[in-house]
Tab-separated table of C-alpha atoms in Angstrom:
chain	number	residue	atom	x	y	z
A	24	MET	CA	260.759	-82.946	-16.716
A	25	ILE	CA	257.459	-81.759	-15.337
A	26	ASP	CA	255.672	-84.711	-16.798
A	27	LYS	CA	258.218	-86.984	-15.109
A	28	TYR	CA	257.576	-85.316	-11.734
A	29	ILE	CA	253.754	-85.688	-12.256
A	30	LYS	CA	254.314	-89.445	-12.966
A	31	GLN	CA	256.558	-89.873	-10.000
A	32	LEU	CA	253.987	-88.309	-7.566
A	33	VAL	CA	251.141	-90.421	-9.103
A	34	CYS	CA	253.324	-93.567	-8.669
A	35	TYR	CA	254.035	-92.685	-4.979
A	36	GLY	CA	250.277	-92.302	-4.541
A	37	LEU	CA	249.821	-95.827	-5.805
A	38	GLU	CA	252.752	-97.238	-3.952
A	39	LYS	CA	251.400	-96.017	-0.865
A	40	ASN	CA	247.964	-97.153	-1.467
A	41	LEU	CA	246.387	-93.447	-1.283
A	42	PHE	CA	244.242	-94.594	-4.243
A	43	THR	CA	243.891	-97.376	-6.547
A	44	LYS	CA	244.917	-98.117	-10.215
A	45	ARG	CA	241.058	-97.266	-11.221
A	46	ASP	CA	241.772	-93.740	-9.947
A	47	GLU	CA	245.145	-93.127	-11.754
A	48	ILE	CA	243.903	-91.058	-14.646
A	49	TYR	CA	241.512	-89.141	-12.492
A	50	VAL	CA	244.298	-88.322	-9.987
A	51	THR	CA	246.676	-87.448	-12.809
A	52	ASN	CA	244.229	-84.841	-14.297
A	53	ARG	CA	243.657	-83.372	-10.930
A	54	ILE	CA	247.348	-82.562	-10.676
A	55	LEU	CA	247.288	-81.236	-14.151
A	56	GLU	CA	244.567	-78.964	-13.107
A	57	ILE	CA	246.360	-77.685	-10.255
A	58	LEU	CA	249.583	-77.115	-12.366
A	59	GLU	CA	247.418	-75.361	-15.042
A	60	LEU	CA	248.624	-77.922	-17.608
A	61	ASP	CA	246.281	-79.372	-20.342
A	62	SER	CA	248.631	-82.138	-21.647
A	63	PHE	CA	250.649	-85.113	-20.445
A	64	ASN	CA	252.878	-87.704	-21.750
A	65	CYS	CA	254.958	-90.064	-19.604
A	66	ASP	CA	254.790	-93.912	-19.924
A	67	GLU	CA	257.607	-94.564	-17.360
A	68	SER	CA	256.840	-96.306	-14.115
A	69	PHE	CA	258.590	-95.298	-10.880
A	70	CYS	CA	258.984	-97.064	-7.411
A	71	ASP	CA	260.633	-96.030	-4.179
A	72	VAL	CA	259.828	-92.414	-5.202
A	73	ASP	CA	261.549	-89.712	-2.923
A	74	LEU	CA	258.520	-87.670	-2.154
A	75	GLU	CA	260.583	-84.615	-0.980
A	76	GLU	CA	262.666	-84.437	-4.299
A	77	THR	CA	259.341	-84.883	-6.490
A	78	LEU	CA	257.586	-82.080	-4.652
A	79	LYS	CA	260.585	-79.809	-4.887
A	80	GLY	CA	260.546	-80.444	-8.594
A	81	LEU	CA	256.907	-79.731	-8.943
A	82	LEU	CA	257.132	-76.623	-6.747
A	83	ASP	CA	260.166	-75.178	-8.592
A	84	TYR	CA	258.156	-75.679	-11.750
A	85	ALA	CA	255.227	-73.749	-10.050
A	86	VAL	CA	257.568	-70.884	-9.143
A	87	GLU	CA	259.016	-70.771	-12.501
A	88	LYS	CA	255.774	-70.357	-14.125
A	89	GLY	CA	254.620	-67.794	-11.667
A	90	LEU	CA	251.951	-69.931	-10.238
A	91	ILE	CA	253.230	-69.234	-6.617
A	92	ASP	CA	255.767	-67.004	-4.974
A	93	ASN	CA	259.070	-68.442	-3.803
A	94	ASN	CA	258.488	-68.603	-0.170
A	95	ILE	CA	258.139	-71.401	2.356
A	96	VAL	CA	254.492	-70.606	3.049
A	97	SER	CA	253.409	-70.524	-0.585
A	98	ARG	CA	255.182	-73.619	-1.307
A	99	ASP	CA	253.560	-75.318	1.515
A	100	LEU	CA	250.268	-74.375	0.591
A	101	PHE	CA	250.961	-75.487	-2.978
A	102	ASP	CA	252.456	-78.880	-2.350
A	103	THR	CA	249.651	-79.754	0.159
A	104	ARG	CA	247.099	-78.865	-2.534
A	105	LEU	CA	249.117	-81.522	-4.811
A	106	MET	CA	248.863	-84.016	-2.215
A	107	GLY	CA	245.327	-83.322	-1.525
A	108	ALA	CA	244.648	-84.713	-5.026
A	109	LEU	CA	245.945	-88.038	-4.063
A	110	MET	CA	243.778	-88.383	-1.005
A	111	PRO	CA	240.935	-90.605	-0.177
A	112	ARG	CA	237.548	-89.020	0.813
A	113	PRO	CA	237.202	-88.602	4.553
A	114	SER	CA	234.279	-91.124	4.617
A	115	GLU	CA	236.510	-93.754	3.106
A	116	VAL	CA	239.189	-93.192	5.697
A	117	THR	CA	236.771	-93.402	8.388
A	118	ASP	CA	235.161	-96.577	7.198
A	119	LYS	CA	238.433	-98.209	6.734
A	120	PHE	CA	239.684	-97.102	10.185
A	121	TYR	CA	236.730	-98.760	11.826
A	122	GLU	CA	236.653	-101.709	9.789
A	123	LEU	CA	240.313	-102.398	10.911
A	124	TYR	CA	239.246	-101.544	14.488
A	125	LYS	CA	237.076	-104.643	14.445
A	126	ASP	CA	240.262	-106.598	14.363
A	127	SER	CA	242.285	-104.361	16.947
A	128	PRO	CA	242.367	-100.722	17.906
A	129	LYS	CA	246.232	-100.856	16.933
A	130	ALA	CA	245.616	-102.118	13.587
A	131	ALA	CA	243.191	-99.081	13.241
A	132	THR	CA	245.642	-96.513	14.421
A	133	ASP	CA	248.589	-98.195	12.632
A	134	TYR	CA	246.764	-97.440	9.406
A	135	PHE	CA	245.719	-93.998	10.195
A	136	TYR	CA	249.194	-93.002	11.479
A	137	ASN	CA	250.816	-94.386	8.360
A	138	LEU	CA	248.289	-92.390	6.141
A	139	SER	CA	249.020	-89.295	7.879
A	140	CYS	CA	252.716	-89.700	7.176
A	141	ASP	CA	252.314	-91.092	3.663
A	142	SER	CA	249.959	-88.220	2.808
A	143	ASP	CA	252.742	-85.600	3.703
A	144	TYR	CA	250.533	-84.139	6.361
A	145	ILE	CA	253.307	-85.283	8.773
A	146	ARG	CA	256.298	-84.209	6.810
A	147	ARG	CA	258.656	-86.878	7.762
A	148	TYR	CA	261.809	-85.274	5.952
A	149	ARG	CA	261.409	-82.255	8.422
A	150	ILE	CA	260.707	-84.177	11.457
A	151	GLU	CA	264.087	-86.042	10.883
A	152	LYS	CA	265.814	-82.616	11.122
A	153	ASP	CA	264.718	-82.363	14.840
A	154	MET	CA	267.469	-82.655	17.373
A	155	LYS	CA	266.730	-85.380	20.127
A	156	TRP	CA	268.578	-86.946	22.901
A	157	VAL	CA	268.128	-88.466	26.314
A	158	THR	CA	269.570	-87.129	29.536
A	159	PRO	CA	269.636	-89.415	32.752
A	160	THR	CA	268.407	-87.615	35.814
A	161	PRO	CA	267.300	-88.431	39.407
A	162	TYR	CA	263.801	-88.807	37.868
A	163	GLY	CA	264.723	-91.025	34.956
A	164	GLU	CA	265.816	-90.415	31.528
A	165	LEU	CA	264.379	-86.932	30.270
A	166	ASP	CA	263.623	-86.672	26.474
A	167	ILE	CA	265.267	-83.508	25.033
A	168	THR	CA	264.275	-82.231	21.593
A	169	ILE	CA	264.955	-79.147	19.667
A	170	ASN	CA	262.202	-78.563	17.230
A	171	LEU	CA	263.283	-77.785	13.782
A	172	SER	CA	260.366	-79.085	11.729
A	173	LYS	CA	258.078	-76.119	11.892
A	174	PRO	CA	259.452	-73.957	9.032
A	175	GLU	CA	260.541	-70.638	9.993
A	176	LYS	CA	258.912	-67.911	7.765
A	177	ASP	CA	260.878	-65.444	5.988
A	178	PRO	CA	260.143	-61.607	6.103
A	179	LYS	CA	258.108	-61.590	2.990
A	180	ALA	CA	255.937	-64.407	4.184
A	181	ILE	CA	255.278	-62.797	7.624
A	182	ALA	CA	254.403	-59.311	5.581
A	183	ALA	CA	252.134	-61.261	3.383
A	184	ALA	CA	250.315	-63.046	6.380
A	185	LYS	CA	249.763	-59.836	8.169
A	186	SER	CA	248.173	-58.165	5.167
A	187	ALA	CA	246.104	-61.439	4.386
A	188	PRO	CA	242.337	-60.876	4.950
A	189	GLN	CA	241.229	-62.110	8.372
A	190	SER	CA	238.875	-64.846	8.443
A	191	GLY	CA	236.848	-66.700	10.999
A	192	TYR	CA	236.753	-69.960	9.216
A	193	PRO	CA	238.063	-72.333	10.471
A	194	LYS	CA	237.755	-70.678	13.939
A	195	CYS	CA	241.210	-72.378	14.904
A	196	LEU	CA	243.778	-74.836	13.954
A	197	LEU	CA	241.932	-77.738	15.829
A	198	CYS	CA	238.508	-77.221	14.167
A	199	LYS	CA	236.848	-79.934	12.348
A	200	GLU	CA	236.603	-77.492	9.577
A	201	CYS	CA	240.339	-77.686	8.946
A	202	GLU	CA	239.668	-81.048	7.271
A	203	GLY	CA	240.436	-80.488	3.277
A	204	TYR	CA	240.714	-76.738	3.968
A	205	SER	CA	242.755	-74.957	1.258
A	206	GLY	CA	244.672	-72.524	3.677
A	207	ARG	CA	245.789	-69.147	3.153
A	208	MET	CA	249.094	-67.169	3.852
A	209	ASN	CA	248.184	-66.951	7.766
A	210	PHE	CA	246.598	-70.489	7.803
A	211	PRO	CA	247.983	-73.809	6.821
A	212	ALA	CA	246.626	-75.912	4.142
A	213	ARG	CA	244.944	-78.985	5.097
A	214	GLN	CA	243.689	-80.847	1.850
A	215	ASN	CA	245.845	-83.884	2.893
A	216	HIS	CA	244.424	-83.848	6.421
A	217	ARG	CA	241.952	-86.329	7.855
A	218	VAL	CA	240.150	-86.816	11.118
A	219	ILE	CA	238.431	-89.684	12.583
A	220	PRO	CA	235.185	-89.140	14.578
A	221	VAL	CA	235.119	-90.615	18.024
A	222	THR	CA	232.574	-90.757	21.050
A	223	ILE	CA	233.871	-90.025	24.531
A	224	ASN	CA	231.575	-89.358	27.549
A	225	ASN	CA	228.601	-89.552	24.997
A	226	THR	CA	229.852	-86.422	23.112
A	227	ASP	CA	231.290	-86.074	19.386
A	228	TRP	CA	235.115	-85.610	19.392
A	229	CYS	CA	237.569	-85.988	16.724
A	230	PHE	CA	240.990	-87.936	16.514
A	231	GLN	CA	243.933	-86.794	14.351
A	232	TYR	CA	247.860	-86.849	14.419
A	233	SER	CA	249.923	-83.801	15.226
A	234	PRO	CA	251.884	-82.587	11.984
A	235	TYR	CA	254.876	-81.988	14.132
A	236	VAL	CA	255.132	-85.481	15.993
A	237	TYR	CA	257.028	-84.680	19.126
A	238	TYR	CA	257.029	-88.429	20.134
A	239	ASN	CA	255.656	-91.683	18.683
A	240	GLU	CA	252.257	-91.488	17.113
A	241	HIS	CA	251.631	-88.152	18.668
A	242	CYS	CA	247.764	-87.528	18.375
A	243	ILE	CA	245.427	-84.801	19.311
A	244	VAL	CA	241.805	-85.432	20.315
A	245	PHE	CA	239.678	-82.440	20.049
A	246	ASN	CA	236.127	-81.420	20.796
A	247	SER	CA	233.960	-81.461	17.378
A	248	GLU	CA	232.591	-78.135	18.640
A	249	HIS	CA	235.009	-74.844	19.010
A	250	THR	CA	234.600	-74.832	23.019
A	251	PRO	CA	237.126	-73.506	25.566
A	252	MET	CA	239.593	-75.694	27.386
A	253	ALA	CA	238.138	-76.931	30.776
A	254	ILE	CA	239.202	-79.217	33.442
A	255	ASN	CA	236.357	-80.788	35.197
A	256	LYS	CA	234.800	-84.122	36.085
A	257	ALA	CA	233.870	-84.830	32.674
A	258	THR	CA	237.503	-84.271	31.430
A	259	PHE	CA	238.399	-87.364	33.539
A	260	LYS	CA	235.763	-89.428	32.064
A	261	LYS	CA	236.640	-88.457	28.512
A	262	LEU	CA	240.212	-89.157	29.067
A	263	LEU	CA	239.335	-92.672	30.456
A	264	ASP	CA	236.794	-93.339	27.803
A	265	PHE	CA	239.464	-92.727	25.092
A	266	VAL	CA	241.928	-94.903	26.990
A	267	LYS	CA	239.292	-97.623	26.897
A	268	LEU	CA	238.989	-97.158	23.039
A	269	PHE	CA	242.787	-97.255	22.579
A	270	PRO	CA	244.372	-99.036	25.490
A	271	HIS	CA	247.648	-98.923	23.723
A	272	TYR	CA	247.753	-94.929	23.867
A	273	PHE	CA	248.004	-92.579	26.756
A	274	VAL	CA	245.983	-89.385	26.615
A	275	GLY	CA	246.408	-86.117	28.661
A	276	SER	CA	245.062	-82.560	28.709
A	277	ASN	CA	246.812	-79.319	29.082
A	278	ALA	CA	245.720	-77.197	32.075
A	279	ASP	CA	242.859	-74.701	31.425
A	280	LEU	CA	244.541	-71.575	32.727
A	281	PRO	CA	247.057	-69.227	31.183
A	282	ILE	CA	250.913	-69.773	31.826
A	283	VAL	CA	250.400	-73.377	33.011
A	284	GLY	CA	248.240	-74.249	29.998
A	285	GLY	CA	248.956	-75.009	26.382
A	286	SER	CA	249.265	-72.843	23.466
A	287	ILE	CA	245.632	-73.127	22.397
A	288	LEU	CA	243.121	-72.560	25.172
A	289	SER	CA	240.170	-71.670	22.994
A	290	HIS	CA	239.502	-75.227	21.788
A	291	ASP	CA	239.058	-77.985	24.183
A	292	HIS	CA	241.462	-80.851	23.340
A	293	PHE	CA	243.784	-83.414	24.583
A	294	GLN	CA	247.069	-85.074	23.248
A	295	GLY	CA	248.065	-88.736	23.382
A	296	GLY	CA	250.072	-91.250	21.625
A	297	ASN	CA	251.754	-94.633	21.710
A	298	TYR	CA	254.773	-93.482	23.886
A	299	THR	CA	255.825	-93.957	27.517
A	300	PHE	CA	257.294	-90.908	29.093
A	301	ALA	CA	259.874	-90.750	32.083
A	302	MET	CA	256.781	-89.638	34.322
A	303	ALA	CA	254.831	-92.774	33.326
A	304	LYS	CA	257.746	-94.905	34.464
A	305	ALA	CA	258.446	-92.792	37.650
A	306	PRO	CA	257.413	-94.841	40.715
A	307	ILE	CA	255.267	-93.793	43.654
A	308	GLU	CA	257.563	-92.669	46.395
A	309	THR	CA	255.008	-91.753	49.167
A	310	GLU	CA	251.792	-93.924	49.310
A	311	ILE	CA	248.795	-91.890	50.610
A	312	ALA	CA	245.063	-92.800	51.365
A	313	PHE	CA	242.094	-90.854	50.718
A	314	GLU	CA	238.992	-91.488	52.959
A	315	GLY	CA	236.319	-93.566	51.393
A	316	PHE	CA	238.735	-94.633	48.549
A	317	SER	CA	240.495	-97.651	50.190
A	318	ASP	CA	240.040	-99.443	46.770
A	319	VAL	CA	241.760	-97.014	44.869
A	320	GLU	CA	245.893	-97.156	44.974
A	321	ALA	CA	247.245	-93.545	45.534
A	322	GLY	CA	250.537	-91.926	45.891
A	323	ILE	CA	253.015	-89.142	45.307
A	324	VAL	CA	255.103	-89.721	42.322
A	325	LYS	CA	258.960	-89.404	42.279
A	326	TRP	CA	258.904	-86.537	40.014
A	327	PRO	CA	260.075	-82.865	39.998
A	328	MET	CA	256.479	-81.715	39.612
A	329	SER	CA	253.705	-82.309	42.176
A	330	VAL	CA	252.036	-85.616	40.842
A	331	ILE	CA	249.382	-87.569	42.543
A	332	ARG	CA	248.838	-91.150	40.913
A	333	LEU	CA	245.606	-92.833	41.136
A	334	ARG	CA	245.183	-96.502	40.082
A	335	SER	CA	242.253	-98.774	39.862
A	336	GLU	CA	240.442	-101.263	37.636
A	337	ASN	CA	237.316	-99.350	38.204
A	338	THR	CA	237.263	-96.239	36.152
A	339	GLU	CA	234.279	-94.714	37.865
A	340	ARG	CA	235.900	-94.634	41.156
A	341	LEU	CA	239.195	-92.997	39.664
A	342	ILE	CA	236.765	-90.448	38.196
A	343	GLU	CA	235.044	-89.765	41.706
A	344	LEU	CA	238.288	-89.361	43.443
A	345	ALA	CA	240.021	-87.302	40.873
A	346	ASP	CA	237.014	-84.822	41.019
A	347	LYS	CA	237.279	-84.550	44.791
A	348	ILE	CA	240.995	-83.698	44.408
A	349	LEU	CA	240.312	-81.274	41.754
A	350	LEU	CA	237.574	-79.406	43.593
A	351	LYS	CA	239.632	-79.300	46.764
A	352	TRP	CA	242.783	-77.959	44.818
A	353	ARG	CA	240.680	-75.303	42.971
A	354	GLY	CA	239.959	-73.671	46.365
A	355	TYR	CA	243.098	-74.518	48.084
A	356	THR	CA	245.365	-72.037	49.855
A	357	ASP	CA	248.397	-72.583	51.940
A	358	SER	CA	250.277	-69.310	52.380
A	359	GLU	CA	253.140	-71.046	54.053
A	360	ALA	CA	253.779	-72.968	50.740
A	361	PHE	CA	252.802	-69.908	48.637
A	362	ILE	CA	249.753	-71.573	47.115
A	363	PHE	CA	246.987	-69.259	46.751
A	364	ALA	CA	243.753	-70.291	45.177
A	365	GLU	CA	243.141	-66.727	43.776
A	366	THR	CA	244.125	-63.239	44.079
A	367	ASP	CA	241.870	-60.197	43.329
A	368	GLY	CA	239.393	-62.841	42.080
A	369	GLU	CA	241.686	-64.366	39.525
A	370	PRO	CA	241.773	-68.246	39.999
A	371	HIS	CA	245.274	-69.786	40.171
A	372	ASN	CA	244.810	-73.624	40.800
A	373	THR	CA	244.177	-76.170	38.323
A	374	ILE	CA	245.280	-79.494	37.293
A	375	THR	CA	247.228	-81.252	34.233
A	376	PRO	CA	245.529	-84.843	34.065
A	377	ILE	CA	247.028	-87.830	32.147
A	378	ALA	CA	245.188	-91.043	31.654
A	379	ARG	CA	246.812	-94.520	30.650
A	380	LYS	CA	246.217	-98.320	31.011
A	381	ASN	CA	248.894	-100.169	32.940
A	382	GLY	CA	248.306	-103.984	32.938
A	383	ASP	CA	244.840	-104.553	34.092
A	384	LYS	CA	244.396	-101.266	35.743
A	385	PHE	CA	243.821	-97.546	34.660
A	386	GLU	CA	245.938	-94.842	36.065
A	387	LEU	CA	245.324	-91.245	36.346
A	388	ASP	CA	248.120	-88.826	37.150
A	389	LEU	CA	247.030	-85.602	38.407
A	390	VAL	CA	249.803	-82.662	38.250
A	391	LEU	CA	248.858	-79.878	40.285
A	392	ARG	CA	249.404	-76.569	38.769
A	393	ASN	CA	249.345	-72.835	40.050
A	394	ASN	CA	249.791	-69.847	37.728
A	395	ILE	CA	250.505	-66.839	40.345
A	396	THR	CA	252.649	-64.373	39.372
A	397	THR	CA	254.868	-61.740	41.360
A	398	LYS	CA	257.022	-58.812	40.774
A	399	GLU	CA	259.986	-61.115	41.163
A	400	HIS	CA	258.671	-63.738	38.879
A	401	PRO	CA	256.380	-62.034	36.460
A	402	LEU	CA	255.969	-64.893	34.094
A	403	GLY	CA	255.042	-67.262	36.899
A	404	VAL	CA	256.298	-68.484	40.294
A	405	PHE	CA	255.820	-71.956	39.248
A	406	HIS	CA	257.256	-71.450	35.887
A	407	PRO	CA	260.990	-71.669	34.789
A	408	HIS	CA	262.555	-68.679	36.565
A	409	ALA	CA	264.785	-66.197	34.762
A	410	GLU	CA	267.950	-67.860	35.176
A	411	LEU	CA	266.843	-70.666	33.090
A	412	HIS	CA	265.373	-68.516	30.234
A	413	HIS	CA	268.360	-68.911	28.115
A	414	ILE	CA	267.253	-72.493	27.643
A	415	LYS	CA	263.512	-72.593	28.327
A	416	LYS	CA	261.297	-69.337	28.639
A	417	GLU	CA	257.996	-70.765	27.350
A	418	ASN	CA	255.051	-72.289	29.051
A	419	ILE	CA	255.422	-75.847	30.697
A	420	GLY	CA	252.476	-77.716	29.014
A	421	LEU	CA	251.499	-81.368	29.065
A	422	ILE	CA	254.320	-82.776	26.994
A	423	GLU	CA	257.013	-81.070	29.109
A	424	VAL	CA	255.126	-82.053	32.252
A	425	MET	CA	255.562	-85.620	31.220
A	426	GLY	CA	259.160	-85.249	30.745
A	427	LEU	CA	259.834	-84.322	27.118
A	428	ALA	CA	261.550	-80.809	26.562
A	429	VAL	CA	260.292	-78.974	23.512
A	430	LEU	CA	263.187	-76.311	23.138
A	431	PRO	CA	263.373	-73.527	20.659
A	432	ALA	CA	265.063	-73.957	17.334
A	433	ARG	CA	267.528	-71.085	18.101
A	434	LEU	CA	269.451	-73.555	20.419
A	435	LYS	CA	270.760	-75.715	17.441
A	436	THR	CA	272.723	-72.553	16.395
A	437	GLU	CA	273.558	-71.527	19.818
A	438	ILE	CA	274.991	-74.970	20.663
A	439	ALA	CA	277.334	-74.919	17.675
A	440	LEU	CA	278.345	-71.248	18.451
A	441	LEU	CA	278.915	-72.222	22.158
A	442	SER	CA	281.046	-74.956	21.216
A	443	ASP	CA	283.165	-73.038	19.247
A	444	ALA	CA	283.434	-70.188	21.869
A	445	VAL	CA	284.278	-72.655	24.589
A	446	LEU	CA	287.033	-74.401	22.790
A	447	SER	CA	288.591	-71.049	21.547
A	448	GLY	CA	288.408	-69.517	24.802
A	449	ALA	CA	286.439	-66.580	23.438
A	450	ASP	CA	284.614	-64.079	25.791
A	451	ILE	CA	281.059	-65.373	25.618
A	452	ARG	CA	279.723	-62.089	27.637
A	453	LYS	CA	280.978	-59.886	24.707
A	454	ASP	CA	278.810	-61.949	22.147
A	455	GLU	CA	275.308	-60.542	21.825
A	456	THR	CA	273.706	-64.101	20.843
A	457	LEU	CA	275.746	-66.102	23.589
A	458	ALA	CA	275.981	-63.733	26.410
A	459	LYS	CA	272.603	-65.195	28.127
A	460	HIS	CA	274.517	-68.405	28.540
A	461	ALA	CA	277.637	-66.925	30.041
A	462	ASP	CA	276.882	-67.819	33.539
A	463	TRP	CA	275.723	-71.361	32.703
A	464	VAL	CA	279.013	-71.745	30.708
A	465	ASP	CA	281.086	-70.679	33.751
A	466	GLU	CA	279.399	-73.337	35.776
A	467	ILE	CA	280.139	-75.897	33.037
A	468	LYS	CA	283.733	-75.109	32.845
A	469	GLU	CA	284.004	-75.516	36.669
A	470	LYS	CA	282.174	-78.746	36.537
A	471	TYR	CA	284.530	-80.476	33.821
A	472	THR	CA	288.020	-80.514	33.835
A	473	ASP	CA	288.558	-81.686	30.386
A	474	ILE	CA	286.634	-80.268	27.644
A	475	ASN	CA	287.656	-80.863	24.239
A	476	SER	CA	286.280	-81.242	20.548
A	477	GLY	CA	285.463	-84.872	21.110
A	478	ASN	CA	283.108	-84.288	24.163
A	479	ILE	CA	281.813	-80.658	24.018
A	480	GLN	CA	278.657	-81.598	22.213
A	481	LYS	CA	277.570	-84.245	24.724
A	482	ILE	CA	278.597	-82.039	27.623
A	483	LEU	CA	276.375	-79.206	26.450
A	484	GLU	CA	273.451	-81.599	25.708
A	485	LYS	CA	273.763	-83.278	29.088
A	486	GLU	CA	273.792	-79.805	30.862
A	487	ILE	CA	270.691	-78.671	28.688
A	488	GLY	CA	268.927	-81.735	30.104
A	489	ILE	CA	269.897	-81.116	33.694
A	490	VAL	CA	268.497	-77.389	33.175
A	491	PHE	CA	265.171	-78.929	31.897
A	492	SER	CA	264.909	-81.039	35.099
A	493	LEU	CA	265.443	-77.863	36.961
A	494	VAL	CA	262.630	-76.137	34.865
A	495	LEU	CA	260.168	-78.887	35.853
A	496	GLU	CA	261.324	-78.450	39.654
A	497	HIS	CA	260.492	-74.581	39.321
A	498	ALA	CA	256.964	-75.707	37.840
A	499	GLY	CA	256.404	-78.145	40.993
A	500	VAL	CA	254.176	-76.257	43.383
A	501	PHE	CA	255.304	-78.338	46.278
A	502	LYS	CA	259.265	-78.464	46.434
A	503	ARG	CA	261.155	-81.604	46.736
A	504	ASN	CA	262.467	-81.054	50.285
A	505	THR	CA	261.139	-81.818	53.918
A	506	ASP	CA	258.928	-78.743	53.895
A	507	GLY	CA	257.496	-79.374	50.406
A	508	LEU	CA	256.509	-82.864	51.402
A	509	SER	CA	254.815	-81.762	54.604
A	510	ALA	CA	252.814	-79.262	52.527
A	511	PHE	CA	252.007	-81.836	49.886
A	512	LEU	CA	250.617	-84.031	52.561
A	513	ARG	CA	248.704	-81.231	54.246
A	514	PHE	CA	246.736	-80.901	50.976
A	515	THR	CA	246.095	-84.602	50.661
A	516	GLU	CA	244.913	-85.053	54.059
A	517	SER	CA	242.413	-82.075	53.435
A	518	VAL	CA	240.676	-84.000	50.516
A	519	LYS	CA	237.675	-85.458	52.234
């Protein structure tokens, strides 16, 4: 069987154009080397190969022969090494990308995205396990996902990672040195990973896809140097330069402060893709004007968070105005609205910016953020409050800001358990796993007169989406009421 699995993998690579017929023998020998085999005999040819099943067969063989331990981390390291044997060199990928770019930016990204999927860098069979639905809200249809594609490590793998030697290479998961890296127990393998060099704001950056694909063609754009996140005037220039290169993509940056930033603050990076989020569809509900910028359309967006949208054909004017707003916001205090620029020397104000092309005009959405904490809200005043932590406790980063909830994997099991408990009339407060949902479930029971096996799943999904809209409202620095709008306008009027 092992020869058959090897041949299936080779046929898969040929079918997906990862290499040519000329390289077939070479690729076969690389796979034999990885499997520590010195002979091969299979004349069959295969098409429509099931990659997951083929890799499983090869991994089971590797476990049986003692080449690897039978845990998810060891298996992922090994199958990535196998897929790396099928891959074209980085220079070949880059050359083909920019050759296709001459025809159109979309042709280039289509090629690169398909390569990232076919190489198993994006594990499609895991992404398909994610739970996804849409919830209608006053702000539009919010995307809800329960992410199941990141494999959960078993205790042995966790212990092995803890005892593995620490290394400063690569410095982080976003470093260009990850390309082709073999990985280790505490760092993923990347032999099947490729990046595309791009120049934005006259600096060297790299473009890749996220292995977890939270939305269509979810890409990451990162500085070629390991340098910390920073939101400044140059950030706006880089974002708009990227949109000029790839006008079918949006791109945005996480904020550069803890709590309101992303999970990686140590490496400057953006996220983008070929997707239109609910926030991008949301209209301007209050038009505003900035002195000296009558040529730039501006307004407050109908969104649970506090968003200023700027629109113009002239990107330089967008950059100038965005910088003025950022600089003003960095130092802005309004105690009446509980906005403090700093406390005890610690800065609190920053911005989550998003850029896109909309028709003939460029848009910049500036989401105002503040990371102040109090005794009542130790994780953040403008962060999901404690009563929502049963659904979402983690930071509200760029993706959530735009209207896509990335919820913890535990919710898949908890939704199923809650469904059974509600239908059976069980006391949820006595269940250690479900007790945190008890108050929420009581509210749901009061809201719906007829809950049955045919609708309980949809009801819970809808209510989770409503909780997410509340999460975003909590993260908004200016609340969506008369006082909040007045405070918002006080800020915009202060920008000179």
